[in-house]
mmCIF file of C-alpha atoms in Angstrom:
data_model
loop_
_atom_site.group_PDB
_atom_site.id
_atom_site.type_symbol
_atom_site.label_atom_id
_atom_site.label_comp_id
_atom_site.label_asym_id
_atom_site.label_seq_id
_atom_site.Cartn_x
_atom_site.Cartn_y
_atom_site.Cartn_z
ATOM 1 C CA MET A 1 0.000 0.000 0.000
ATOM 2 C CA ASN A 2 1.342 3.395 -1.000
ATOM 3 C CA GLN A 3 0.625 5.491 2.075
ATOM 4 C CA PRO A 4 2.523 8.664 3.027
ATOM 5 C CA GLN A 5 3.206 8.853 6.795
ATOM 6 C CA THR A 6 5.178 12.074 7.233
ATOM 7 C CA LYS A 7 4.021 14.838 9.580
ATOM 8 C CA GLU A 8 4.341 17.358 6.767
ATOM 9 C CA SER A 9 1.636 15.532 4.822
ATOM 10 C CA GLY A 10 -0.921 16.487 7.509
ATOM 11 C CA ILE A 11 -2.310 12.992 8.044
ATOM 12 C CA ILE A 12 -4.643 12.913 11.052
ATOM 13 C CA LYS A 13 -5.407 9.194 11.112
ATOM 14 C CA THR A 14 -5.932 6.188 8.883
ATOM 15 C CA VAL A 15 -9.427 4.845 8.324
ATOM 16 C CA THR A 16 -10.646 1.616 6.785
ATOM 17 C CA TYR A 17 -12.964 1.910 3.806
ATOM 18 C CA GLU A 18 -15.211 -1.124 3.365
ATOM 19 C CA VAL A 19 -16.591 -0.759 -0.122
ATOM 20 C CA LEU A 20 -19.204 -2.989 -1.704
ATOM 21 C CA ARG A 21 -17.892 -4.183 -5.040
ATOM 22 C CA TYR A 22 -20.153 -5.663 -7.677
ATOM 23 C CA GLU A 23 -19.977 -6.069 -11.413
ATOM 24 C CA PRO A 24 -23.236 -7.735 -12.511
ATOM 25 C CA ALA A 25 -21.706 -9.159 -15.699
ATOM 26 C CA LYS A 26 -18.878 -10.900 -13.803
ATOM 27 C CA ASP A 27 -19.748 -11.348 -10.125
ATOM 28 C CA ARG A 28 -22.311 -13.749 -8.766
ATOM 29 C CA ALA A 29 -22.937 -11.603 -5.688
ATOM 30 C CA PRO A 30 -21.696 -8.301 -4.229
ATOM 31 C CA ARG A 31 -18.663 -8.503 -1.930
ATOM 32 C CA PHE A 32 -16.895 -6.108 0.439
ATOM 33 C CA GLU A 33 -13.354 -4.987 -0.162
ATOM 34 C CA LYS A 34 -11.213 -3.180 2.422
ATOM 35 C CA TYR A 35 -8.929 -0.224 1.795
ATOM 36 C CA HIS A 36 -6.813 1.750 4.266
ATOM 37 C CA VAL A 37 -6.981 5.460 3.589
ATOM 38 C CA PRO A 38 -4.867 8.207 5.233
ATOM 39 C CA VAL A 39 -7.075 11.087 6.314
ATOM 40 C CA THR A 40 -6.060 14.723 6.149
ATOM 41 C CA LYS A 41 -7.931 17.772 7.466
ATOM 42 C CA GLY A 42 -11.081 18.563 5.474
ATOM 43 C CA MET A 43 -10.912 15.319 3.525
ATOM 44 C CA THR A 44 -14.306 14.139 2.302
ATOM 45 C CA VAL A 45 -15.496 10.582 1.723
ATOM 46 C CA LEU A 46 -15.209 11.291 -2.008
ATOM 47 C CA ASP A 47 -11.589 12.419 -1.558
ATOM 48 C CA GLY A 48 -10.947 9.063 0.138
ATOM 49 C CA LEU A 49 -12.390 7.199 -2.829
ATOM 50 C CA LEU A 50 -10.249 9.277 -5.181
ATOM 51 C CA TRP A 51 -7.208 8.397 -3.049
ATOM 52 C CA ILE A 52 -8.051 4.687 -3.363
ATOM 53 C CA LYS A 53 -8.493 5.047 -7.117
ATOM 54 C CA GLU A 54 -5.163 6.832 -7.419
ATOM 55 C CA HIS A 55 -3.072 4.709 -5.054
ATOM 56 C CA THR A 56 -4.679 1.326 -4.421
ATOM 57 C CA ASP A 57 -7.342 0.143 -6.833
ATOM 58 C CA HIS A 58 -8.012 1.873 -10.132
ATOM 59 C CA THR A 59 -10.917 -0.478 -10.947
ATOM 60 C CA LEU A 60 -13.199 0.948 -8.242
ATOM 61 C CA SER A 61 -16.177 2.698 -9.856
ATOM 62 C CA TRP A 62 -18.505 5.434 -8.688
ATOM 63 C CA ARG A 63 -20.174 8.519 -10.113
ATOM 64 C CA SER A 64 -19.101 12.063 -9.164
ATOM 65 C CA SER A 65 -18.590 15.428 -10.734
ATOM 66 C CA CYS A 66 -18.692 18.811 -8.979
ATOM 67 C CA ARG A 67 -17.177 17.857 -5.559
ATOM 68 C CA MET A 68 -19.243 20.581 -3.868
ATOM 69 C CA GLY A 69 -22.743 19.178 -3.291
ATOM 70 C CA VAL A 70 -24.269 20.799 -6.348
ATOM 71 C CA CYS A 71 -24.464 18.186 -9.093
ATOM 72 C CA GLY A 72 -25.933 15.365 -6.975
ATOM 73 C CA SER A 73 -23.896 12.633 -8.672
ATOM 74 C CA CYS A 74 -22.024 11.062 -5.766
ATOM 75 C CA GLY A 75 -24.952 9.710 -3.725
ATOM 76 C CA MET A 76 -23.883 6.612 -1.762
ATOM 77 C CA PHE A 77 -24.949 4.613 1.289
ATOM 78 C CA ILE A 78 -22.278 5.732 3.744
ATOM 79 C CA ASN A 79 -22.211 4.301 7.276
ATOM 80 C CA GLY A 80 -25.888 3.397 7.170
ATOM 81 C CA LEU A 81 -27.321 6.545 5.590
ATOM 82 C CA PRO A 82 -27.710 7.749 2.018
ATOM 83 C CA ARG A 83 -25.376 10.746 1.699
ATOM 84 C CA LEU A 84 -23.391 12.689 -0.869
ATOM 85 C CA ALA A 85 -19.757 11.518 -0.692
ATOM 86 C CA CYS A 86 -18.501 15.030 -1.472
ATOM 87 C CA ASN A 87 -20.637 16.623 1.215
ATOM 88 C CA ASN A 88 -19.414 14.562 4.175
ATOM 89 C CA GLN A 89 -16.019 14.901 5.752
ATOM 90 C CA ILE A 90 -14.464 11.701 7.053
ATOM 91 C CA VAL A 91 -13.765 13.136 10.539
ATOM 92 C CA HIS A 92 -17.421 14.156 10.859
ATOM 93 C CA LEU A 93 -18.469 10.505 10.569
ATOM 94 C CA HIS A 94 -16.704 9.868 13.927
ATOM 95 C CA SER A 95 -15.597 6.375 12.936
ATOM 96 C CA ASP A 96 -12.405 4.692 11.803
ATOM 97 C CA ARG A 97 -14.441 2.316 9.667
ATOM 98 C CA ILE A 98 -16.364 3.692 6.723
ATOM 99 C CA THR A 99 -18.777 1.333 5.030
ATOM 100 C CA ILE A 100 -19.861 2.386 1.579
ATOM 101 C CA LYS A 101 -22.553 0.699 -0.501
ATOM 102 C CA PRO A 102 -24.437 1.839 -3.583
ATOM 103 C CA LEU A 103 -27.725 3.632 -2.931
ATOM 104 C CA PRO A 104 -30.531 1.230 -1.911
ATOM 105 C CA ASN A 105 -33.764 0.983 -3.960
ATOM 106 C CA TYR A 106 -31.836 1.177 -7.251
ATOM 107 C CA ASP A 107 -30.262 -1.460 -9.472
ATOM 108 C CA ILE A 108 -26.458 -1.523 -9.439
ATOM 109 C CA ILE A 109 -24.645 -0.761 -12.684
ATOM 110 C CA ARG A 110 -21.241 -1.400 -11.133
ATOM 111 C CA ASP A 111 -19.708 -1.030 -7.649
ATOM 112 C CA LEU A 112 -21.081 2.258 -6.274
ATOM 113 C CA VAL A 113 -22.837 3.344 -9.470
ATOM 114 C CA PRO A 114 -26.633 3.070 -9.118
ATOM 115 C CA ASP A 115 -28.982 2.968 -12.085
ATOM 116 C CA LEU A 116 -31.002 6.167 -11.569
ATOM 117 C CA GLU A 117 -33.317 5.525 -14.519
ATOM 118 C CA THR A 118 -36.292 4.808 -12.222
ATOM 119 C CA LEU A 119 -35.756 8.161 -10.494
ATOM 120 C CA PHE A 120 -35.720 10.064 -13.773
ATOM 121 C CA GLU A 121 -38.668 8.117 -15.201
ATOM 122 C CA LYS A 122 -40.783 9.109 -12.201
ATOM 123 C CA HIS A 123 -39.430 12.649 -12.375
ATOM 124 C CA ARG A 124 -40.435 12.942 -16.048
ATOM 125 C CA ALA A 125 -43.903 11.564 -15.268
ATOM 126 C CA VAL A 126 -44.871 14.644 -13.198
ATOM 127 C CA LYS A 127 -43.964 17.018 -16.074
ATOM 128 C CA PRO A 128 -41.349 19.024 -14.135
ATOM 129 C CA TYR A 129 -41.491 22.185 -16.227
ATOM 130 C CA LEU A 130 -43.730 25.229 -16.560
ATOM 131 C CA ILE A 131 -46.910 24.489 -18.491
ATOM 132 C CA ARG A 132 -48.976 27.329 -19.977
ATOM 133 C CA LYS A 133 -52.476 26.979 -21.368
ATOM 134 C CA ASP A 134 -51.477 29.205 -24.295
ATOM 135 C CA LYS A 135 -49.569 26.823 -26.587
ATOM 136 C CA GLU A 136 -47.887 29.711 -28.409
ATOM 137 C CA GLU A 137 -46.701 31.133 -25.080
ATOM 138 C CA GLN A 138 -45.486 27.657 -24.079
ATOM 139 C CA SER A 139 -43.326 27.130 -27.177
ATOM 140 C CA HIS A 140 -42.282 30.769 -27.733
ATOM 141 C CA PRO A 141 -42.316 32.656 -24.400
ATOM 142 C CA ALA A 142 -42.911 36.343 -25.105
ATOM 143 C CA GLY A 143 -41.247 37.662 -21.955
ATOM 144 C CA GLU A 144 -40.805 37.325 -18.218
ATOM 145 C CA TYR A 145 -43.625 36.508 -15.804
ATOM 146 C CA PHE A 146 -44.743 38.715 -12.946
ATOM 147 C CA GLN A 147 -44.202 36.892 -9.662
ATOM 148 C CA THR A 148 -44.311 38.346 -6.165
ATOM 149 C CA GLU A 149 -41.758 37.534 -3.504
ATOM 150 C CA GLN A 150 -44.386 35.609 -1.504
ATOM 151 C CA GLU A 151 -45.245 33.517 -4.550
ATOM 152 C CA LEU A 152 -41.570 32.710 -5.026
ATOM 153 C CA VAL A 153 -41.093 31.827 -1.346
ATOM 154 C CA SER A 154 -44.049 29.404 -1.484
ATOM 155 C CA TYR A 155 -42.113 26.965 -3.702
ATOM 156 C CA ILE A 156 -38.433 27.990 -3.696
ATOM 157 C CA GLN A 157 -37.453 25.461 -1.004
ATOM 158 C CA PHE A 158 -38.730 22.620 -3.181
ATOM 159 C CA ALA A 159 -36.897 24.016 -6.218
ATOM 160 C CA TYR A 160 -33.497 23.356 -4.595
ATOM 161 C CA CYS A 161 -33.698 19.658 -5.533
ATOM 162 C CA ILE A 162 -30.521 18.468 -7.292
ATOM 163 C CA LYS A 163 -31.957 15.075 -8.348
ATOM 164 C CA CYS A 164 -29.346 13.151 -6.344
ATOM 165 C CA GLY A 165 -31.892 10.415 -5.561
ATOM 166 C CA LEU A 166 -31.005 10.129 -1.843
ATOM 167 C CA CYS A 167 -34.636 10.649 -0.811
ATOM 168 C CA LEU A 168 -35.881 7.794 -2.963
ATOM 169 C CA SER A 169 -33.169 5.493 -1.611
ATOM 170 C CA ALA A 170 -34.094 6.369 1.996
ATOM 171 C CA CYS A 171 -37.847 5.980 1.471
ATOM 172 C CA PRO A 172 -39.217 2.792 3.116
ATOM 173 C CA THR A 173 -42.314 2.808 0.892
ATOM 174 C CA ALA A 174 -40.226 3.037 -2.284
ATOM 175 C CA GLY A 175 -38.221 0.101 -0.934
ATOM 176 C CA THR A 176 -41.254 -2.173 -0.964
ATOM 177 C CA SER A 177 -43.449 -0.664 -3.684
ATOM 178 C CA GLN A 178 -41.883 -0.203 -7.104
ATOM 179 C CA ASN A 179 -44.986 1.603 -8.360
ATOM 180 C CA TYR A 180 -44.792 4.336 -5.692
ATOM 181 C CA MET A 181 -43.903 7.675 -7.303
ATOM 182 C CA GLY A 182 -41.418 8.478 -4.559
ATOM 183 C CA PRO A 183 -40.576 11.676 -2.662
ATOM 184 C CA GLN A 184 -38.439 13.285 -5.350
ATOM 185 C CA SER A 185 -40.995 13.267 -8.156
ATOM 186 C CA LEU A 186 -43.934 14.087 -5.874
ATOM 187 C CA THR A 187 -42.061 17.059 -4.445
ATOM 188 C CA GLN A 188 -41.215 18.324 -7.902
ATOM 189 C CA GLY A 189 -44.814 17.883 -9.016
ATOM 190 C CA TRP A 190 -45.935 19.887 -6.004
ATOM 191 C CA ARG A 191 -43.215 22.494 -6.609
ATOM 192 C CA TYR A 192 -44.702 23.253 -10.043
ATOM 193 C CA ALA A 193 -48.253 23.116 -8.685
ATOM 194 C CA LEU A 194 -47.257 25.936 -6.284
ATOM 195 C CA ASP A 195 -45.510 28.020 -8.941
ATOM 196 C CA SER A 196 -47.752 30.931 -9.936
ATOM 197 C CA ARG A 197 -46.290 30.877 -13.469
ATOM 198 C CA ASP A 198 -47.604 27.368 -14.032
ATOM 199 C CA GLU A 199 -51.013 26.369 -15.390
ATOM 200 C CA GLY A 200 -50.455 22.623 -15.677
ATOM 201 C CA ALA A 201 -51.796 21.420 -12.300
ATOM 202 C CA ALA A 202 -54.564 19.428 -13.973
ATOM 203 C CA GLN A 203 -52.030 17.560 -16.121
ATOM 204 C CA ARG A 204 -49.938 16.566 -13.101
ATOM 205 C CA GLU A 205 -52.820 15.492 -10.884
ATOM 206 C CA ALA A 206 -53.124 12.153 -12.653
ATOM 207 C CA GLU A 207 -49.706 11.176 -11.280
ATOM 208 C CA ILE A 208 -49.393 13.101 -8.006
ATOM 209 C CA PHE A 209 -52.837 12.189 -6.697
ATOM 210 C CA SER A 210 -52.982 8.681 -8.158
ATOM 211 C CA GLU A 211 -53.165 5.500 -6.059
ATOM 212 C CA HIS A 212 -49.340 5.437 -6.200
ATOM 213 C CA GLY A 213 -48.950 9.130 -5.462
ATOM 214 C CA VAL A 214 -48.930 11.189 -2.271
ATOM 215 C CA TYR A 215 -51.421 8.938 -0.458
ATOM 216 C CA ARG A 216 -48.966 6.071 -0.267
ATOM 217 C CA CYS A 217 -46.516 8.183 1.767
ATOM 218 C CA HIS A 218 -46.351 6.789 5.322
ATOM 219 C CA PHE A 219 -44.660 9.942 6.588
ATOM 220 C CA ALA A 220 -41.524 8.191 7.805
ATOM 221 C CA GLY A 221 -39.669 11.437 7.084
ATOM 222 C CA ALA A 222 -36.478 9.649 5.993
ATOM 223 C CA CYS A 223 -36.474 11.605 2.706
ATOM 224 C CA SER A 224 -36.269 14.918 4.530
ATOM 225 C CA GLN A 225 -33.649 13.580 6.926
ATOM 226 C CA VAL A 226 -31.217 12.641 4.151
ATOM 227 C CA CYS A 227 -31.856 15.480 1.672
ATOM 228 C CA PRO A 228 -28.534 17.344 1.321
ATOM 229 C CA LYS A 229 -30.236 20.552 0.155
ATOM 230 C CA GLY A 230 -32.923 20.880 2.840
ATOM 231 C CA VAL A 231 -35.741 20.428 0.328
ATOM 232 C CA ASP A 232 -37.953 18.588 2.849
ATOM 233 C CA PRO A 233 -39.913 16.299 0.495
ATOM 234 C CA ALA A 234 -42.030 14.999 3.391
ATOM 235 C CA LEU A 235 -43.373 18.532 3.919
ATOM 236 C CA ALA A 236 -44.206 18.901 0.220
ATOM 237 C CA ILE A 237 -46.106 15.606 0.252
ATOM 238 C CA GLN A 238 -48.098 16.527 3.373
ATOM 239 C CA LEU A 239 -48.935 19.938 1.859
ATOM 240 C CA ALA A 240 -50.115 18.221 -1.320
ATOM 241 C CA LYS A 241 -52.315 15.900 0.776
ATOM 242 C CA LYS A 242 -53.776 18.846 2.662
ATOM 243 C CA ASP A 243 -54.484 20.627 -0.609
ATOM 244 C CA ALA A 244 -56.212 17.552 -2.050
ATOM 245 C CA PHE A 245 -58.297 17.161 1.125
ATOM 246 C CA LEU A 246 -59.506 20.754 0.942
ATOM 247 C CA ARG A 247 -60.149 20.448 -2.783
ATOM 248 C CA SER A 248 -62.228 17.293 -2.258
ATOM 249 C CA PHE A 249 -64.691 19.432 -0.306
ATOM 250 C CA GLY A 250 -64.372 22.572 -2.419
ATOM 251 C CA ARG A 251 -62.521 24.454 0.321
ATOM 252 C CA ARG A 252 -59.393 25.366 -1.631
ATOM 253 C CA LYS A 253 -58.765 28.848 -2.959
ATOM 254 C CA GLN A 254 -57.596 29.115 -6.570
ATOM 255 C CA ARG A 255 -54.258 30.894 -6.836
ATOM 256 C CA PRO A 256 -53.922 33.597 -9.483
ATOM 257 C CA THR A 257 -51.712 32.820 -12.477
ATOM 258 C CA ALA A 258 -48.757 35.066 -13.199
ATOM 259 C CA SER A 259 -49.151 37.195 -16.305
ATOM 260 C CA VAL A 260 -46.462 37.886 -18.864
ATOM 261 C CA ALA A 261 -44.700 41.189 -18.358
ATOM 262 C CA PRO A 262 -44.993 43.486 -21.408
ATOM 263 C CA PRO A 263 -41.772 44.097 -23.333
ATOM 264 C CA VAL A 264 -39.800 47.092 -22.086
ATOM 265 C CA GLN A 265 -40.268 50.082 -24.407
ATOM 266 C CA ASN A 266 -37.898 52.978 -25.123
ATOM 267 C CA TRP A 267 -35.052 51.766 -22.959
ATOM 268 C CA VAL A 268 -31.620 53.265 -23.184
ATOM 269 C CA PRO A 269 -28.666 51.098 -22.146
ATOM 270 C CA LYS A 270 -26.182 52.561 -19.699
ATOM 271 C CA ALA A 271 -23.088 53.846 -21.412
ATOM 272 C CA ASP A 272 -20.681 51.883 -19.170
ATOM 273 C CA ILE A 273 -22.216 48.473 -19.907
ATOM 274 C CA PRO A 274 -20.366 46.761 -22.765
ATOM 275 C CA LYS A 275 -22.393 45.520 -25.723
ATOM 276 C CA ALA A 276 -23.127 41.790 -25.785
ATOM 277 C CA PRO A 277 -21.215 39.820 -28.417
ATOM 278 C CA GLU A 278 -23.068 38.808 -31.557
ATOM 279 C CA PRO A 279 -24.668 35.320 -31.329
ATOM 280 C CA THR A 280 -22.619 32.576 -32.921
ATOM 281 C CA VAL A 281 -25.745 30.578 -33.790
ATOM 282 C CA PRO A 282 -28.328 32.113 -36.157
ATOM 283 C CA GLN A 283 -31.332 33.352 -34.136
ATOM 284 C CA LYS A 284 -34.894 32.423 -35.099
ATOM 285 C CA ASN A 285 -37.211 35.364 -35.693
ATOM 286 C CA ARG A 286 -40.038 35.270 -33.197
ATOM 287 C CA MET B 1 -59.275 13.107 -8.123
ATOM 288 C CA ARG B 2 -61.091 9.882 -7.260
ATOM 289 C CA GLU B 3 -58.180 8.778 -5.076
ATOM 290 C CA SER B 4 -58.180 12.172 -3.319
ATOM 291 C CA ARG B 5 -61.853 11.778 -2.397
ATOM 292 C CA LEU B 6 -61.293 8.204 -1.187
ATOM 293 C CA TRP B 7 -58.318 9.259 0.924
ATOM 294 C CA SER B 8 -60.228 12.245 2.348
ATOM 295 C CA TRP B 9 -63.044 9.906 3.432
ATOM 296 C CA HIS B 10 -60.416 7.574 4.885
ATOM 297 C CA ILE B 11 -59.339 10.416 7.197
ATOM 298 C CA ILE B 12 -62.923 11.428 8.014
ATOM 299 C CA SER B 13 -63.890 7.827 8.754
ATOM 300 C CA ALA B 14 -60.976 7.652 11.214
ATOM 301 C CA VAL B 15 -62.431 10.620 13.107
ATOM 302 C CA ILE B 16 -65.897 9.010 13.110
ATOM 303 C CA ILE B 17 -64.421 5.747 14.445
ATOM 304 C CA LEU B 18 -62.562 7.662 17.140
ATOM 305 C CA ALA B 19 -65.774 9.341 18.316
ATOM 306 C CA PHE B 20 -68.049 6.280 18.218
ATOM 307 C CA LEU B 21 -65.424 3.895 19.521
ATOM 308 C CA GLY B 22 -64.982 6.339 22.400
ATOM 309 C CA ILE B 23 -68.709 6.048 23.182
ATOM 310 C CA HIS B 24 -68.456 2.259 22.913
ATOM 311 C CA MET B 25 -65.483 2.134 25.289
ATOM 312 C CA ILE B 26 -67.225 4.361 27.831
ATOM 313 C CA ILE B 27 -70.354 2.175 27.802
ATOM 314 C CA MET B 28 -68.476 -1.120 27.941
ATOM 315 C CA HIS B 29 -65.728 -0.335 30.411
ATOM 316 C CA MET B 30 -67.318 2.262 32.643
ATOM 317 C CA GLY B 31 -70.530 0.281 33.103
ATOM 318 C CA ALA B 32 -69.527 -0.903 36.580
ATOM 319 C CA ILE B 33 -68.824 2.694 37.683
ATOM 320 C CA TRP B 34 -72.132 3.842 36.276
ATOM 321 C CA GLY B 35 -73.874 0.966 38.028
ATOM 322 C CA ALA B 36 -72.262 1.920 41.326
ATOM 323 C CA LEU B 37 -73.469 5.499 40.799
ATOM 324 C CA GLY B 38 -77.007 4.229 40.374
ATOM 325 C CA THR B 39 -77.303 4.723 36.597
ATOM 326 C CA GLY B 40 -77.481 1.601 34.417
ATOM 327 C CA SER B 41 -77.352 -2.013 35.454
ATOM 328 C CA GLY B 42 -73.612 -2.227 35.877
ATOM 329 C CA HIS B 43 -73.471 -5.212 33.507
ATOM 330 C CA PRO B 44 -73.092 -3.739 30.011
ATOM 331 C CA VAL B 45 -72.127 -7.031 28.304
ATOM 332 C CA ARG B 46 -75.066 -9.045 29.646
ATOM 333 C CA SER B 47 -77.252 -10.160 26.716
ATOM 334 C CA ASP B 48 -80.459 -8.475 27.931
ATOM 335 C CA GLU B 49 -78.497 -5.241 28.423
ATOM 336 C CA VAL B 50 -77.029 -5.496 24.902
ATOM 337 C CA PHE B 51 -80.508 -6.061 23.471
ATOM 338 C CA ARG B 52 -81.935 -3.175 25.457
ATOM 339 C CA ARG B 53 -79.322 -0.792 24.048
ATOM 340 C CA SER B 54 -79.693 -2.114 20.490
ATOM 341 C CA GLN B 55 -83.414 -1.355 20.606
ATOM 342 C CA GLN B 56 -82.775 2.361 21.146
ATOM 343 C CA LEU B 57 -82.752 4.620 18.056
ATOM 344 C CA PHE B 58 -79.522 6.407 19.112
ATOM 345 C CA PHE B 59 -77.582 3.152 19.378
ATOM 346 C CA MET B 60 -78.999 1.760 16.123
ATOM 347 C CA ILE B 61 -77.808 4.879 14.256
ATOM 348 C CA THR B 62 -74.377 4.883 15.918
ATOM 349 C CA TYR B 63 -73.930 1.157 15.170
ATOM 350 C CA ILE B 64 -74.682 1.702 11.480
ATOM 351 C CA LEU B 65 -72.413 4.773 11.277
ATOM 352 C CA LEU B 66 -69.599 2.971 13.091
ATOM 353 C CA LEU B 67 -70.038 -0.050 10.837
ATOM 354 C CA GLY B 68 -69.843 2.095 7.693
ATOM 355 C CA ALA B 69 -66.840 4.079 8.901
ATOM 356 C CA ALA B 70 -64.961 0.998 10.109
ATOM 357 C CA LEU B 71 -65.638 -0.941 6.919
ATOM 358 C CA PHE B 72 -64.539 1.933 4.684
ATOM 359 C CA HIS B 73 -61.470 2.724 6.787
ATOM 360 C CA GLY B 74 -60.384 -0.890 7.104
ATOM 361 C CA LEU B 75 -60.983 -1.918 3.525
ATOM 362 C CA TYR B 76 -59.374 1.219 2.068
ATOM 363 C CA GLY B 77 -56.366 0.526 4.299
ATOM 364 C CA LEU B 78 -56.270 -3.093 3.163
ATOM 365 C CA ARG B 79 -56.445 -2.041 -0.500
ATOM 366 C CA SER B 80 -53.636 0.486 0.084
ATOM 367 C CA MET B 81 -51.411 -2.159 1.651
ATOM 368 C CA LEU B 82 -52.068 -4.627 -1.156
ATOM 369 C CA CYS B 83 -51.414 -1.926 -3.778
ATOM 370 C CA GLU B 84 -47.942 -1.457 -2.261
ATOM 371 C CA LEU B 85 -46.978 -4.984 -3.281
ATOM 372 C CA SER B 86 -46.029 -3.814 -6.796
ATOM 373 C CA LEU B 87 -48.918 -5.690 -8.406
ATOM 374 C CA SER B 88 -50.095 -5.362 -11.978
ATOM 375 C CA ARG B 89 -52.655 -2.692 -12.860
ATOM 376 C CA ILE B 90 -55.368 -5.294 -13.530
ATOM 377 C CA LEU B 91 -54.803 -6.999 -10.186
ATOM 378 C CA GLU B 92 -54.935 -3.644 -8.397
ATOM 379 C CA LYS B 93 -58.264 -2.859 -10.068
ATOM 380 C CA ALA B 94 -59.566 -6.312 -9.115
ATOM 381 C CA ILE B 95 -58.543 -5.807 -5.471
ATOM 382 C CA GLY B 96 -60.268 -2.406 -5.451
ATOM 383 C CA GLY B 97 -63.454 -3.920 -6.876
ATOM 384 C CA LEU B 98 -63.355 -6.847 -4.461
ATOM 385 C CA CYS B 99 -62.886 -4.550 -1.445
ATOM 386 C CA ALA B 100 -65.784 -2.337 -2.604
ATOM 387 C CA ALA B 101 -68.062 -5.354 -3.118
ATOM 388 C CA ALA B 102 -67.109 -6.906 0.228
ATOM 389 C CA GLY B 103 -67.615 -3.541 1.971
ATOM 390 C CA CYS B 104 -71.079 -3.035 0.456
ATOM 391 C CA ALA B 105 -72.172 -6.609 1.268
ATOM 392 C CA LEU B 106 -70.970 -6.411 4.878
ATOM 393 C CA PHE B 107 -72.540 -2.981 5.337
ATOM 394 C CA VAL B 108 -75.921 -4.181 4.056
ATOM 395 C CA TYR B 109 -75.771 -7.287 6.241
ATOM 396 C CA GLY B 110 -74.607 -5.385 9.361
ATOM 397 C CA SER B 111 -77.205 -2.637 8.860
ATOM 398 C CA TYR B 112 -79.924 -5.263 8.389
ATOM 399 C CA VAL B 113 -78.983 -6.856 11.722
ATOM 400 C CA ALA B 114 -78.921 -3.469 13.513
ATOM 401 C CA VAL B 115 -82.331 -2.479 12.079
ATOM 402 C CA ALA B 116 -83.841 -5.937 12.730
ATOM 403 C CA VAL B 117 -82.799 -5.898 16.399
ATOM 404 C CA TYR B 118 -84.116 -2.353 16.756
ATOM 405 C CA ARG B 119 -87.459 -3.335 15.249
ATOM 406 C CA MET B 120 -87.767 -6.281 17.655
ATOM 407 C CA GLY B 121 -88.023 -3.674 20.376
ATOM 408 C CA GLU B 122 -90.695 -1.743 18.442
ATOM 409 C CA MET B 123 -92.808 -4.859 17.982
ATOM 410 C CA ARG B 124 -92.619 -5.790 21.677
ATOM 411 C CA PRO B 125 -95.956 -4.971 23.429
#
């Protein structure tokens, strides 16, 4: 094992990584493999995996990209909880043994790489984009929409989702029911239902309020516990249930829909703002 | 929105059960206290006492309401649990239909018994 031990290197301690290895095409069953990793200050679980890849075992596979909790690629089951590997420092786990498995409730592509297709299928099903009744406005938006600060605040928390899939892997209902829509997609469906710019609530209802939608949530709250962005999917689901309950008895107020702001007329650019470069791709005339 | 209405009634039926089951518990388990206080016989589970209660309009209505709420709540819960077993769409529909049919049949039968016992009291000279 190639492991630097000098004081100058800043090594605090050495931890043991127990990583679940599995290549469906080759292996009959998943197996654990141990690696000893020197830990330095501020080192994340992802940094440890990169160290293994660089020094010990280049065949170890996982998915990662931004290293700063933004892209949502490096979701793993670390020491018994679904977490982002880049978002968790090794010393904060308070253990010399770090067990890493691929995210539960997903098929394994290889080692720590989960197949997130089910997550994205369910996400697509709730139509996670602004829908306007005016088809022309939908395909060729004429301008910005008016939206108050309160209207923005009503859904902004749910818009922080980075599609990492940790919530779906933590959900006990999703673990037993493959048909359950799951916290991620339901939250995103509800996020667009709250957005004053959206007029597509009726199109999403078929999925969100179906027999595999919000009503199958048992309110375990695990999704909210593991969400690295504080989205709180459990809250979104309970709010959707409350809304449906009130609507069942005609007690729900209709929210107004944001109108399109008229184009700005007679504007004069400030002299100190440089002119934007010419587009490199030919622009369509609207 | 059919599922929303069903789920809303699931919640409402739980509240109805809570209220009527509360009445049931008070009558059944506080009977001895009431008897000691001079109200009631003090033997709420004795057959003549059960018949006497069942022949009162208030109890007949509460029995039917409790029966309806309990059947709906229980069978909707059962259907929900079975639907979480990742079954096919057809099987889910069949379970839903079966639960609805069983619920209706049991409600009609239970209501018939409640009304029949009540009417026995009416017919008594």
